[in-house]
Amino acid sequence: MPADLRPAHARAGARDPGLLDEVWARYAEAVGPLRASGRLGTLLFQYPPSLLPGPEAERSLRAARERARDWPFAVEFRHPSWWADGRASATAALLADLDATAVAVDTAQGLPTSMPAVTPVTAPDLAVVRFHGRSEHWGTGSREARFRHEYAEDELAAWLPRVHALASRARETHVLFNNCCADAAVRAAGLMQRLLGLRLPHPAERPALSFPDQPALL
């Protein structure tokens, strides 16, 4: 919360529409240059495990989508009930109705907060997968403990059919690594790149990033 808005937040809380309007306006202005230059993949709304399926949650999702009505929009749930058997099709239909990308996740399995490895495509332009690692402390413990994991080749190889299936149905597919202790995410991304047979351009080969009335940036 910006320092100058904290007193208003303390008085009225996060449900003050005027406060939310101001926070959103500032955020939109901050990331606006990325959008204007075509470098913005999506806004990713990550919801906590406390958000359970139901009418109140749906109202919250629709309110967020209304604020971001002209933006690319992705949703990551952190409670497994959203993608449980018997509920997954309704969740996918809700996100499709919102023109929202369903974020697929890889986490440790067998825990109360484990997310199933489902990969629905709910928006034609974008599919997103986030690899959070497979720490046994997922959902508990310190932040470092939750995300400490070194991906083995077989763990990533098991995802290749899912990633290819996503890529066949969406215009773009983004694969992100959030096992962010030391350089584990960077090395896992390099391994996945190799498994997928991709070659990223050298920095000198990438197009310059430029904004109106501003010098070009590499």
Coordinates of N, CA, C and O in Angstrom, one line a residue, residues 45-48 51 61 75-79 82-83 91 94-95 103 105 115:
F45 N -3.6 -12.7 -11.4 CA -4.3 -12.5 -10.1 C -4.1 -13.9 -9.4 O -4.8 -14.8 -9.7
Q46 N -3.3 -13.9 -8.4 CA -3.1 -15.1 -7.6 C -3.9 -15.0 -6.3 O -3.7 -14.1 -5.5
Y47 N -4.8 -15.9 -6.2 CA -5.7 -15.9 -5.0 C -5.3 -16.8 -3.9 O -4.8 -17.9 -4.2
P48 N -5.5 -16.5 -2.7 CA -4.9 -17.3 -1.6 C -5.8 -18.5 -1.3 O -6.9 -18.6 -1.8
L51 N -9.6 -18.4 -0.5 CA -10.7 -18.2 -1.5 C -11.2 -19.5 -2.0 O -10.5 -20.2 -2.8
L61 N -14.1 -12.4 -8.2 CA -13.4 -12.6 -9.5 C -14.0 -11.6 -10.6 O -13.3 -11.0 -11.4
V75 N -5.7 -16.1 -13.9 CA -6.1 -16.4 -12.5 C -5.4 -17.7 -12.1 O -5.5 -18.7 -12.7
E76 N -4.8 -17.6 -10.9 CA -4.2 -18.7 -10.3 C -4.8 -18.9 -8.9 O -4.8 -18.1 -8.0
F77 N -5.5 -20.1 -8.8 CA -6.1 -20.4 -7.5 C -5.1 -21.2 -6.7 O -4.2 -21.9 -7.2
R78 N -5.2 -21.1 -5.3 CA -4.3 -21.8 -4.4 C -5.1 -22.8 -3.5 O -4.5 -23.3 -2.6
H79 N -6.4 -22.9 -3.7 CA -7.1 -23.9 -3.0 C -7.5 -25.0 -4.0 O -8.1 -24.8 -5.0
W82 N -10.9 -25.8 -6.3 CA -11.3 -25.2 -7.5 C -11.2 -26.2 -8.7 O -11.9 -26.1 -9.7
W83 N -10.2 -27.1 -8.6 CA -9.9 -28.0 -9.7 C -10.2 -29.5 -9.4 O -9.7 -30.4 -10.0
T91 N -15.3 -24.4 -12.9 CA -14.2 -23.4 -12.8 C -13.7 -23.0 -14.1 O -13.5 -21.8 -14.4
L94 N -16.3 -20.7 -15.7 CA -16.3 -19.4 -15.1 C -15.2 -18.6 -15.7 O -15.4 -17.4 -16.1
L95 N -14.0 -19.1 -15.8 CA -12.8 -18.4 -16.3 C -13.0 -18.1 -17.8 O -12.6 -17.0 -18.2
V103 N -4.4 -20.5 -14.8 CA -3.0 -20.8 -14.6 C -2.8 -22.2 -14.1 O -3.3 -22.5 -13.0
V105 N -0.5 -25.2 -12.4 CA 0.6 -25.1 -11.5 C 1.2 -26.5 -11.2 O 0.5 -27.5 -11.3
M115 N -2.0 -28.6 -5.3 CA -2.9 -28.3 -6.4 C -2.7 -29.4 -7.5 O -1.6 -29.8 -7.8

